[in-house]
Coordinates of C-alpha atoms in Angstrom, one line a residue:
X1 CA -60.5 28.9 -66.5
X2 CA -64.2 28.2 -65.7
X3 CA -66.0 25.4 -63.8
X4 CA -68.4 23.0 -65.5
X5 CA -71.6 24.9 -66.1
X6 CA -73.9 22.0 -65.7
X7 CA -74.2 18.5 -64.4
X8 CA -73.1 15.7 -66.9
X9 CA -75.4 12.7 -67.5
X10 CA -75.1 10.5 -64.5
X11 CA -73.1 7.3 -64.6
X12 CA -75.6 5.0 -62.7
X13 CA -73.0 3.3 -60.5
X14 CA -70.1 5.6 -61.2
X15 CA -67.6 6.6 -58.5
X16 CA -66.7 4.7 -55.3
X17 CA -69.6 3.2 -53.3
X18 CA -69.2 2.6 -49.6
X19 CA -71.7 1.5 -46.9
X20 CA -71.4 1.5 -43.1
X21 CA -73.8 -0.9 -41.3
X22 CA -74.3 -0.3 -37.6
X23 CA -76.6 -2.5 -35.5
X24 CA -77.1 -2.7 -31.7
X25 CA -79.2 -5.4 -30.2
X26 CA -78.0 -5.9 -26.6
X27 CA -77.4 -3.3 -23.8
X28 CA -75.7 -3.2 -20.4
X29 CA -78.6 -1.0 -19.1
X30 CA -81.5 -3.2 -18.2
X31 CA -83.9 -0.3 -19.0
X32 CA -83.1 -0.9 -22.6
X33 CA -84.6 -4.2 -23.8
X34 CA -82.8 -6.4 -26.3
X35 CA -84.0 -5.9 -29.9
X36 CA -84.5 -8.9 -32.1
X37 CA -84.4 -7.4 -35.6
X38 CA -81.2 -5.4 -35.9
X39 CA -78.7 -8.3 -36.3
X40 CA -80.7 -10.1 -38.9
X41 CA -81.7 -7.0 -40.8
X42 CA -78.1 -5.6 -40.8
X43 CA -76.6 -8.8 -42.0
X44 CA -79.1 -9.2 -44.8
X45 CA -78.7 -5.6 -46.0
X46 CA -74.9 -5.8 -45.8
X47 CA -74.9 -9.0 -47.9
X48 CA -77.2 -7.4 -50.5
X49 CA -75.3 -4.1 -50.7
X50 CA -71.9 -5.9 -51.0
X51 CA -73.2 -8.2 -53.8
X52 CA -71.3 -6.9 -56.9
X53 CA -74.3 -7.8 -59.1
X54 CA -76.7 -5.7 -57.0
X55 CA -75.2 -2.9 -54.8
X56 CA -71.5 -3.1 -55.5
X57 CA -70.7 -1.4 -52.2
X58 CA -67.6 -1.8 -50.1
X59 CA -69.3 -2.6 -46.8
X60 CA -68.1 -2.1 -43.2
X61 CA -70.2 -3.6 -40.4
X62 CA -70.2 -2.6 -36.7
X63 CA -72.4 -4.8 -34.5
X64 CA -73.0 -4.5 -30.8
X65 CA -70.3 -2.0 -30.0
X66 CA -69.9 0.7 -27.3
X67 CA -70.6 4.3 -28.1
X68 CA -67.0 5.4 -28.7
X69 CA -66.4 2.7 -31.2
X70 CA -69.5 3.6 -33.1
X71 CA -68.6 7.3 -33.2
X72 CA -65.1 6.4 -34.3
X73 CA -66.4 4.1 -37.0
X74 CA -68.7 6.7 -38.4
X75 CA -66.1 9.4 -38.4
X76 CA -63.5 7.1 -40.0
X77 CA -66.1 6.2 -42.7
X78 CA -67.0 9.7 -43.6
X79 CA -63.5 11.1 -43.4
X80 CA -61.7 12.3 -46.6
X81 CA -64.4 11.2 -49.0
X82 CA -64.3 12.4 -52.6
X83 CA -67.0 14.4 -54.3
X84 CA -67.8 11.5 -56.6
X85 CA -68.3 9.0 -53.8
X86 CA -71.7 7.5 -52.9
X87 CA -71.8 6.8 -49.1
X88 CA -74.5 4.9 -47.3
X89 CA -74.9 4.8 -43.5
X90 CA -77.4 2.4 -41.9
X91 CA -78.2 2.3 -38.2
X92 CA -80.5 -0.2 -36.5
X93 CA -80.9 0.4 -32.8
X94 CA -83.0 2.1 -30.0
X95 CA -83.8 5.8 -30.5
X96 CA -83.9 7.8 -27.3
X97 CA -84.8 11.3 -26.3
X98 CA -83.3 13.1 -23.2
X99 CA -85.2 15.5 -21.0
X100 CA -84.3 18.3 -23.4
X101 CA -85.8 16.3 -26.3
X102 CA -82.4 15.8 -28.0
X103 CA -82.4 12.6 -30.1
X104 CA -79.8 9.9 -29.5
X105 CA -79.0 6.4 -30.9
X106 CA -78.2 3.7 -28.3
X107 CA -75.0 1.7 -28.1
X108 CA -74.2 -1.4 -25.9
X109 CA -72.9 0.8 -23.1
X110 CA -75.7 3.5 -23.3
X111 CA -77.3 4.5 -20.0
X112 CA -80.8 5.8 -20.4
X113 CA -80.2 8.4 -17.6
X114 CA -76.9 9.6 -19.1
X115 CA -77.5 9.8 -22.8
X116 CA -75.3 12.8 -23.5
X117 CA -72.3 10.9 -22.3
X118 CA -73.1 7.4 -23.4
X119 CA -75.2 7.5 -26.7
X120 CA -74.6 8.8 -30.2
X121 CA -76.4 12.1 -30.7
X122 CA -78.4 12.5 -34.0
X123 CA -77.2 16.1 -34.3
X124 CA -73.6 15.0 -34.2
X125 CA -74.2 12.4 -36.9
X126 CA -76.0 14.9 -39.2
X127 CA -73.2 17.4 -38.7
X128 CA -70.6 14.9 -39.9
X129 CA -72.7 14.0 -42.9
X130 CA -73.3 17.7 -43.6
X131 CA -69.6 18.3 -43.9
X132 CA -68.7 15.1 -45.7
X133 CA -67.5 15.9 -49.2
X134 CA -69.4 13.1 -50.9
X135 CA -72.2 14.7 -52.9
X136 CA -74.3 11.5 -53.0
X137 CA -75.3 10.4 -49.5
X138 CA -77.9 8.0 -48.1
X139 CA -78.8 7.5 -44.5
X140 CA -81.1 4.6 -43.5
X141 CA -82.3 4.7 -39.9
X142 CA -84.2 1.8 -38.5
X143 CA -84.6 2.7 -34.9
X144 CA -87.1 1.6 -32.2
X145 CA -88.5 4.7 -30.6
X146 CA -90.8 2.9 -28.1
X147 CA -88.5 3.9 -25.2
X148 CA -87.5 7.2 -26.7
X149 CA -88.3 9.3 -23.8
X150 CA -86.1 9.4 -20.7
X151 CA -87.8 8.8 -17.5
X152 CA -88.0 12.5 -16.6
X153 CA -89.3 13.6 -20.0
X154 CA -93.0 14.2 -20.5
X155 CA -94.2 12.5 -23.7
X156 CA -97.9 13.2 -23.6
X157 CA -99.0 14.3 -27.0
X158 CA -95.7 15.6 -28.4
X159 CA -94.1 14.2 -31.5
X160 CA -90.6 13.0 -32.2
X161 CA -90.5 15.4 -35.2
X162 CA -88.0 13.3 -37.1
X163 CA -88.3 15.4 -40.2
X164 CA -86.7 18.4 -38.6
X165 CA -84.3 16.5 -36.3
X166 CA -82.7 14.5 -39.2
X167 CA -83.0 17.0 -42.1
X168 CA -81.9 20.4 -41.2
X169 CA -82.7 23.2 -43.7
X170 CA -79.7 23.1 -46.0
X171 CA -79.8 20.1 -48.3
X172 CA -81.7 18.7 -51.2
X173 CA -83.0 15.4 -49.8
X174 CA -85.6 12.6 -49.9
X175 CA -86.8 11.3 -46.6
X176 CA -88.6 8.1 -46.2
X177 CA -90.1 6.9 -42.9
X178 CA -91.8 3.7 -41.7
X179 CA -93.3 2.8 -38.3
X180 CA -93.6 -0.8 -37.0
X181 CA -95.0 -2.6 -34.0
X182 CA -92.5 -3.1 -31.1
X183 CA -91.9 -4.8 -27.8
X184 CA -92.3 -1.7 -25.6
X185 CA -95.2 0.5 -24.5
X186 CA -94.8 4.3 -25.0
X187 CA -93.7 4.8 -21.5
X188 CA -90.8 2.4 -22.0
X189 CA -92.0 -0.4 -19.7
X190 CA -91.9 -3.9 -21.1
X191 CA -95.1 -5.0 -22.6
X192 CA -96.5 -7.8 -24.7
X193 CA -94.5 -8.5 -27.9
X194 CA -96.4 -7.4 -31.0
X195 CA -96.0 -8.1 -34.6
X196 CA -93.1 -9.7 -36.4
X197 CA -89.6 -10.2 -34.8
X198 CA -88.0 -8.4 -37.7
X199 CA -88.3 -5.0 -39.3
X200 CA -91.1 -5.2 -41.9
X201 CA -89.7 -2.1 -43.7
X202 CA -86.0 -3.3 -43.9
X203 CA -87.1 -6.8 -44.9
X204 CA -89.2 -5.3 -47.8
X205 CA -86.3 -3.1 -48.8
X206 CA -83.8 -6.0 -48.9
X207 CA -86.3 -8.3 -50.8
X208 CA -86.9 -5.6 -53.4
X209 CA -83.2 -5.2 -54.0
X210 CA -82.4 -9.0 -54.0
X211 CA -85.2 -10.0 -56.4
X212 CA -85.2 -6.9 -58.6
X213 CA -88.9 -6.4 -57.8
X214 CA -88.1 -2.8 -56.7
X215 CA -87.1 -1.9 -60.3
X216 CA -90.5 -0.4 -60.9
X217 CA -89.7 1.1 -64.4
X218 CA -87.9 -2.0 -65.6
X219 CA -84.7 -0.1 -66.7
X220 CA -82.4 -2.5 -64.8
X221 CA -81.6 0.0 -62.1
X222 CA -83.2 0.6 -58.7
X223 CA -83.3 4.2 -57.5
X224 CA -83.8 5.3 -53.8
X225 CA -87.3 6.5 -54.8
X226 CA -88.2 3.2 -56.4
X227 CA -87.0 1.3 -53.4
X228 CA -89.2 3.4 -51.2
X229 CA -92.3 2.9 -53.3
X230 CA -91.8 -0.9 -53.3
X231 CA -91.2 -1.1 -49.6
X232 CA -94.2 1.1 -48.9
X233 CA -96.5 -1.2 -50.9
X234 CA -95.1 -4.3 -49.4
X235 CA -95.5 -3.0 -45.8
X236 CA -99.1 -2.0 -46.6
X237 CA -99.8 -5.4 -48.1
X238 CA -98.4 -7.2 -45.1
X239 CA -101.1 -5.8 -42.9
X240 CA -98.6 -4.4 -40.5
X241 CA -99.9 -1.3 -38.5
X242 CA -97.5 1.2 -40.1
X243 CA -97.4 3.7 -42.9
X244 CA -94.1 4.6 -44.5
X245 CA -93.6 8.3 -45.3
X246 CA -91.7 10.3 -47.8
X247 CA -90.7 14.0 -47.7
X248 CA -89.1 15.7 -50.7
X249 CA -86.7 18.6 -50.2
X250 CA -85.6 19.6 -53.6
X251 CA -83.7 16.3 -54.1
X252 CA -82.9 16.5 -57.7
X253 CA -80.7 14.0 -59.3
X254 CA -81.1 10.2 -59.7
X255 CA -79.4 8.4 -56.9
X256 CA -79.1 4.7 -58.0
X257 CA -79.1 2.4 -55.0
X258 CA -78.6 -0.9 -56.8
X259 CA -78.8 -2.9 -60.1
X260 CA -81.7 -5.2 -60.6
X261 CA -80.3 -8.8 -60.6
X262 CA -83.1 -9.6 -63.1
X263 CA -81.7 -7.0 -65.5
X264 CA -83.8 -4.6 -67.6
X265 CA -87.2 -5.6 -68.9
X266 CA -87.9 -5.2 -72.6
X267 CA -91.2 -5.1 -74.5
X268 CA -93.3 -5.1 -71.3
X269 CA -95.0 -2.3 -69.2
X270 CA -93.5 -1.6 -65.8
X271 CA -95.1 -3.7 -63.1
X272 CA -97.8 -2.1 -60.9
X273 CA -97.3 -1.9 -57.2
X274 CA -99.5 -4.5 -55.3
X275 CA -101.5 -2.1 -53.1
X276 CA -100.9 1.4 -54.4
X277 CA -103.7 3.6 -53.1
X278 CA -104.1 6.8 -55.1
X279 CA -104.6 9.9 -53.0
X280 CA -103.6 8.1 -49.8
X281 CA -102.3 10.6 -47.2
X282 CA -98.6 10.2 -46.6
X283 CA -97.9 13.0 -44.1
X284 CA -95.5 12.7 -41.2
X285 CA -97.0 10.9 -38.2
X286 CA -96.8 11.7 -34.5
X287 CA -96.5 9.4 -31.5
X288 CA -99.9 8.9 -29.9
X289 CA -100.0 9.2 -26.1
X290 CA -100.7 5.5 -25.6
X291 CA -99.0 4.1 -28.7
X292 CA -95.7 2.4 -29.3
X293 CA -93.8 2.7 -32.6
X294 CA -90.5 1.8 -34.2
X295 CA -89.3 4.1 -37.0
X296 CA -87.2 3.3 -40.1
X297 CA -86.0 6.4 -41.9
X298 CA -84.2 6.7 -45.2
X299 CA -82.6 10.0 -46.1
X300 CA -80.9 10.6 -49.4
X301 CA -79.4 13.7 -50.9
X302 CA -77.4 14.4 -54.0
X303 CA -76.1 17.9 -53.5
X304 CA -74.9 19.0 -50.1
X305 CA -75.3 22.4 -48.4
X306 CA -75.2 24.2 -45.1
X307 CA -78.1 25.5 -42.9
X308 CA -79.5 28.9 -43.2
X309 CA -82.5 31.0 -43.9
X310 CA -83.7 32.3 -47.2
X311 CA -82.4 35.6 -48.6
X312 CA -84.4 37.6 -51.1
X313 CA -83.0 36.5 -54.4
X314 CA -83.0 38.6 -57.5
X315 CA -86.2 38.0 -59.5
X316 CA -85.5 35.7 -62.5
X317 CA -87.3 34.3 -65.5
X318 CA -89.4 31.1 -65.1
X319 CA -88.4 28.5 -64.1
X320 CA -87.1 30.0 -60.9
X321 CA -83.6 28.8 -60.1
X322 CA -84.2 29.5 -56.3
X323 CA -85.9 26.9 -54.2
X324 CA -86.6 28.7 -51.0
X325 CA -88.0 25.6 -49.2
X326 CA -84.7 23.7 -49.2
X327 CA -82.2 26.5 -50.0
X328 CA -80.9 25.3 -53.3
X329 CA -80.0 27.1 -56.5
X330 CA -80.0 25.7 -60.0
X331 CA -76.9 27.2 -61.5
X332 CA -77.8 26.5 -65.1
X333 CA -81.1 28.5 -64.7
X334 CA -79.3 31.6 -63.4
X335 CA -78.9 34.8 -65.5
X336 CA -75.5 35.8 -66.8
X337 CA -73.8 38.3 -64.5
X338 CA -73.7 41.8 -65.9
X339 CA -70.3 42.9 -67.4
X340 CA -67.9 44.8 -65.2
X341 CA -67.1 48.4 -66.1
X342 CA -64.6 50.7 -64.7
X343 CA -60.8 50.9 -64.2
X344 CA -58.6 48.1 -63.1
X345 CA -57.3 49.1 -59.6
X346 CA -55.3 46.0 -58.8
X347 CA -54.4 42.8 -60.6
X348 CA -52.1 39.9 -59.9
X349 CA -51.3 36.4 -61.3
X350 CA -50.4 34.3 -58.3
X351 CA -48.9 31.6 -60.5
X352 CA -46.1 34.0 -61.3
X353 CA -45.8 36.2 -58.2
X354 CA -47.2 37.0 -54.7
X355 CA -45.4 40.3 -54.1
X356 CA -46.6 42.0 -51.0
X357 CA -48.8 39.1 -49.8
X358 CA -48.4 37.5 -46.4
X359 CA -46.9 34.0 -46.2
X360 CA -48.4 32.8 -43.0
X361 CA -49.6 33.6 -39.5
X362 CA -48.7 31.5 -36.4
X363 CA -51.6 29.7 -35.0
X364 CA -54.0 30.7 -37.7
X365 CA -52.8 28.9 -40.8
X366 CA -50.3 28.9 -43.6
X367 CA -50.0 30.6 -47.0
X368 CA -47.6 29.4 -49.7
X369 CA -47.0 30.4 -53.3
X370 CA -46.0 28.0 -56.1
X371 CA -46.5 27.7 -59.8
X372 CA -50.1 26.6 -59.0
X373 CA -50.9 29.9 -57.2
X374 CA -51.4 31.2 -53.7
X375 CA -52.4 28.2 -51.5
X376 CA -54.2 29.0 -48.2
X377 CA -54.7 26.5 -45.4
X378 CA -56.4 27.6 -42.1
X379 CA -56.2 25.9 -38.8
X380 CA -59.1 24.1 -37.0
X381 CA -62.0 25.6 -35.0
X382 CA -63.2 28.4 -37.3
X383 CA -60.0 30.4 -37.3
X384 CA -60.6 32.8 -40.2
X385 CA -57.5 33.5 -42.3
X386 CA -57.7 37.0 -43.8
X387 CA -55.4 38.2 -46.5
X388 CA -55.7 41.9 -47.3
X389 CA -54.7 43.2 -50.7
X390 CA -51.4 45.2 -50.5
X391 CA -51.8 48.9 -51.1
X392 CA -54.6 51.4 -50.5
X393 CA -58.3 50.8 -50.8
X394 CA -59.9 51.2 -54.3
X395 CA -61.7 54.4 -53.2
X396 CA -64.6 54.0 -55.5
X397 CA -68.4 53.7 -55.2
X398 CA -68.3 50.3 -56.8
X399 CA -65.7 47.5 -56.4
X400 CA -65.7 44.3 -58.3
X401 CA -63.3 41.6 -57.2
X402 CA -62.7 38.6 -59.5
X403 CA -60.6 35.5 -58.6
X404 CA -60.2 32.0 -59.9
X405 CA -59.9 29.4 -57.1
X406 CA -59.2 25.7 -56.9
X407 CA -60.5 23.7 -54.0
X408 CA -57.9 21.1 -53.2
X409 CA -59.2 19.2 -50.1
X410 CA -60.6 19.4 -46.6
X411 CA -63.6 21.1 -45.0
X412 CA -64.3 24.8 -44.7
X413 CA -65.0 27.8 -46.8
X414 CA -63.2 30.4 -48.8
X415 CA -63.8 33.5 -50.9
X416 CA -63.5 37.3 -51.3
X417 CA -64.2 40.3 -49.1
X418 CA -64.4 44.0 -49.6
X419 CA -64.6 47.3 -47.6
X420 CA -62.8 45.8 -44.6
X421 CA -62.4 48.4 -41.8
X422 CA -60.5 47.8 -38.6
X423 CA -62.1 51.0 -37.3
X424 CA -65.5 49.2 -37.6
X425 CA -64.3 46.3 -35.5
X426 CA -63.0 44.3 -38.4
X427 CA -66.3 44.5 -40.2
X428 CA -66.4 43.7 -44.0
X429 CA -68.6 42.3 -46.7
X430 CA -67.7 38.7 -47.4
X431 CA -68.6 36.4 -50.3
X432 CA -67.8 32.7 -49.6
X433 CA -68.2 29.2 -50.9
X434 CA -67.9 26.0 -48.9
X435 CA -66.5 22.6 -49.6
X436 CA -70.0 21.3 -50.2
X437 CA -70.6 23.8 -53.0
X438 CA -72.8 26.1 -50.9
X439 CA -72.6 29.9 -51.1
X440 CA -73.4 32.8 -48.8
X441 CA -72.9 36.6 -48.3
X442 CA -72.0 37.9 -44.8
X443 CA -72.1 41.6 -43.9
X444 CA -70.5 43.3 -40.9
X445 CA -68.5 41.6 -38.2
X446 CA -70.9 38.9 -37.2
X447 CA -73.3 36.4 -38.7
X448 CA -76.8 38.0 -38.2
X449 CA -76.8 40.1 -41.4
X450 CA -76.5 37.5 -44.0
X451 CA -78.2 35.5 -46.8
X452 CA -77.3 32.3 -44.9
X453 CA -76.1 29.3 -46.9
X454 CA -77.6 28.1 -50.2
X455 CA -76.6 24.8 -51.9
X456 CA -75.5 25.6 -55.5
X457 CA -76.3 22.8 -57.9
X458 CA -74.5 22.3 -61.2
X459 CA -71.0 23.3 -60.1
X460 CA -68.0 20.9 -60.3
X461 CA -65.7 21.6 -57.4
X462 CA -63.0 19.4 -59.0
X463 CA -62.4 22.2 -61.5
X464 CA -61.3 25.8 -60.9
X465 CA -64.2 28.1 -59.9
X466 CA -64.4 31.7 -61.0
X467 CA -65.7 33.9 -58.2
X468 CA -66.8 37.6 -58.5
X469 CA -67.8 39.8 -55.6
X470 CA -69.3 43.3 -56.1
X471 CA -69.8 46.0 -53.5
X472 CA -71.9 48.9 -54.9
X473 CA -73.3 52.1 -53.5
X474 CA -76.8 52.4 -54.9
X475 CA -76.9 56.2 -54.3
X476 CA -74.8 58.9 -52.6
X477 CA -76.5 58.2 -49.3
X478 CA -78.4 55.0 -50.0
X479 CA -77.7 51.4 -49.1
X480 CA -75.1 49.1 -50.5
X481 CA -75.9 46.4 -53.0
X482 CA -73.8 43.2 -52.8
X483 CA -73.7 40.7 -55.7
X484 CA -72.0 37.3 -55.8
X485 CA -71.3 35.6 -59.1
X486 CA -70.0 32.1 -59.7
X487 CA -68.7 31.0 -63.1
X488 CA -70.2 34.0 -64.8
X489 CA -73.7 33.8 -63.3
X490 CA -75.1 35.9 -60.4
X491 CA -76.0 33.4 -57.6
X492 CA -76.8 35.8 -54.7
X493 CA -77.6 39.4 -54.0
X494 CA -78.0 41.1 -50.7
X495 CA -78.9 44.6 -49.3
X496 CA -77.1 44.6 -46.0
X497 CA -78.3 46.5 -42.9
X498 CA -74.7 47.0 -41.9
X499 CA -73.2 49.9 -43.9
X500 CA -69.4 49.9 -44.3
X501 CA -67.0 51.7 -46.4
X502 CA -64.7 52.6 -47.9
X503 CA -62.2 50.0 -46.9
X504 CA -59.7 47.3 -47.9
X505 CA -60.3 44.2 -50.0
X506 CA -58.9 40.7 -49.8
X507 CA -59.1 36.9 -49.8
X508 CA -60.1 34.5 -47.0
X509 CA -60.3 30.9 -46.0
X510 CA -61.6 29.3 -42.8
X511 CA -62.5 26.1 -41.1
X512 CA -65.8 25.2 -39.5
X513 CA -66.3 25.2 -35.8
X514 CA -65.6 21.8 -34.1
X515 CA -65.8 19.8 -37.3
X516 CA -63.5 16.9 -37.3
X517 CA -61.2 16.1 -40.2
X518 CA -58.8 18.1 -42.3
X519 CA -59.5 21.8 -42.8
X520 CA -60.0 23.4 -46.2
X521 CA -57.0 23.8 -48.5
X522 CA -57.6 26.2 -51.5
X523 CA -55.4 27.8 -54.1
X524 CA -56.1 31.3 -55.6
X525 CA -54.6 31.5 -59.0
X526 CA -55.5 35.2 -59.8
X527 CA -57.1 38.3 -58.5
X528 CA -58.4 41.5 -60.1
X529 CA -60.1 44.5 -58.6
X530 CA -62.1 46.9 -60.8
X531 CA -63.5 50.2 -59.5
X532 CA -65.9 52.7 -60.8

């Protein structure tokens, strides 16, 4: 059984569509001035997204609530999503930085001098979205950063650096940012009101969706990218002192935000944007020392992954399947994995038997066998559930482990390991895949000798996945070469600094550290070890 080798043609509005709209206008802390725009903008966006002729979203709204209610609403919203879901999270509020320059979003009970205890941390929000199973995700952040710096923080000349705070290195994403005039000066003291009472960017975004004017190519559908271009030009045409931004991070795939209520245009050329300025610089901006800005950010990604640094991938033919900037791999561009040669040292069909395999370990997780195979379910907080192969190690210079795995539900990772040695402190070579479709190779007993995580595009986690892990000695005294193949194609290679062997082989499943929600539940249907 093999997983889908490619991505099927997208169904524009296919799969469940859900939106969470969070807006905070008033605050108990007098240091945080009431914002005028969030309530109006949130209501308009919610109405537009919920319209079955436009967005078709199931919308949940949370307005002027304390921190714990916002956090619970976000977690409830992202919990237990399916891979085909499209989820959209919108926040309109104050954005704040503490003295350590950590970014927070304000709630009604937020205290500016106690942000860690009373505000919603951006890193927490991004972590939840990182581990949400939905492969199509949109985050729209319309936050006033005029009072972003806590009273002890020194702002002078430093930037909010939203790109790195809200992206992380592990996803294919599109980031759009807009700045607006606001009611505060940079130091957070009340100043003269400037500009419109509403968010120019969100107003333009909603207008483009409601009228269909954001359908720039006239196909009857409005993508995230089209919505950005329309809003950018409308903001520029309004004369507002702000410049929307866009960053691209390997965000392939066409995320459709809405239908155009005007329908597709036929027999006419796509409309031109009103003030498109070719060659205009659209780089990320910084806060000027005496300036005051509000920022609206849109983040969209279609394939999820986990953070990490780039390995040295095996050279491949053009086009290169490896995007080292955003850590993504195009599965369909990968070469076929070389055939395995040697003698079969161990084989088992878990749908028929699990003779010699463990059935559970108290406090770590459970293992059960059925006609579906060997199902492993670890406990929370990164408890690694290791299952060694019964019997002696292969005792060869090259071991190739092949297994077919079905991902059932939850959050975590699973895979194969070889050359496990208790004498080396439990060190082993590990080949793992996560619930987001990301892959990695780890060597040794820690996490410093690794390829880190790469987001694998073109893999359907709703179908069984064929994994193959190879541990090979290059020469009698030389280093080990590790290869990881998924559905018949080599996805990662690694030359580890940590040399181990010989040793045992096995299976594993584990949960991520402090990630809320159910842990991974996976079923191994077969395992074969070939040695040479």
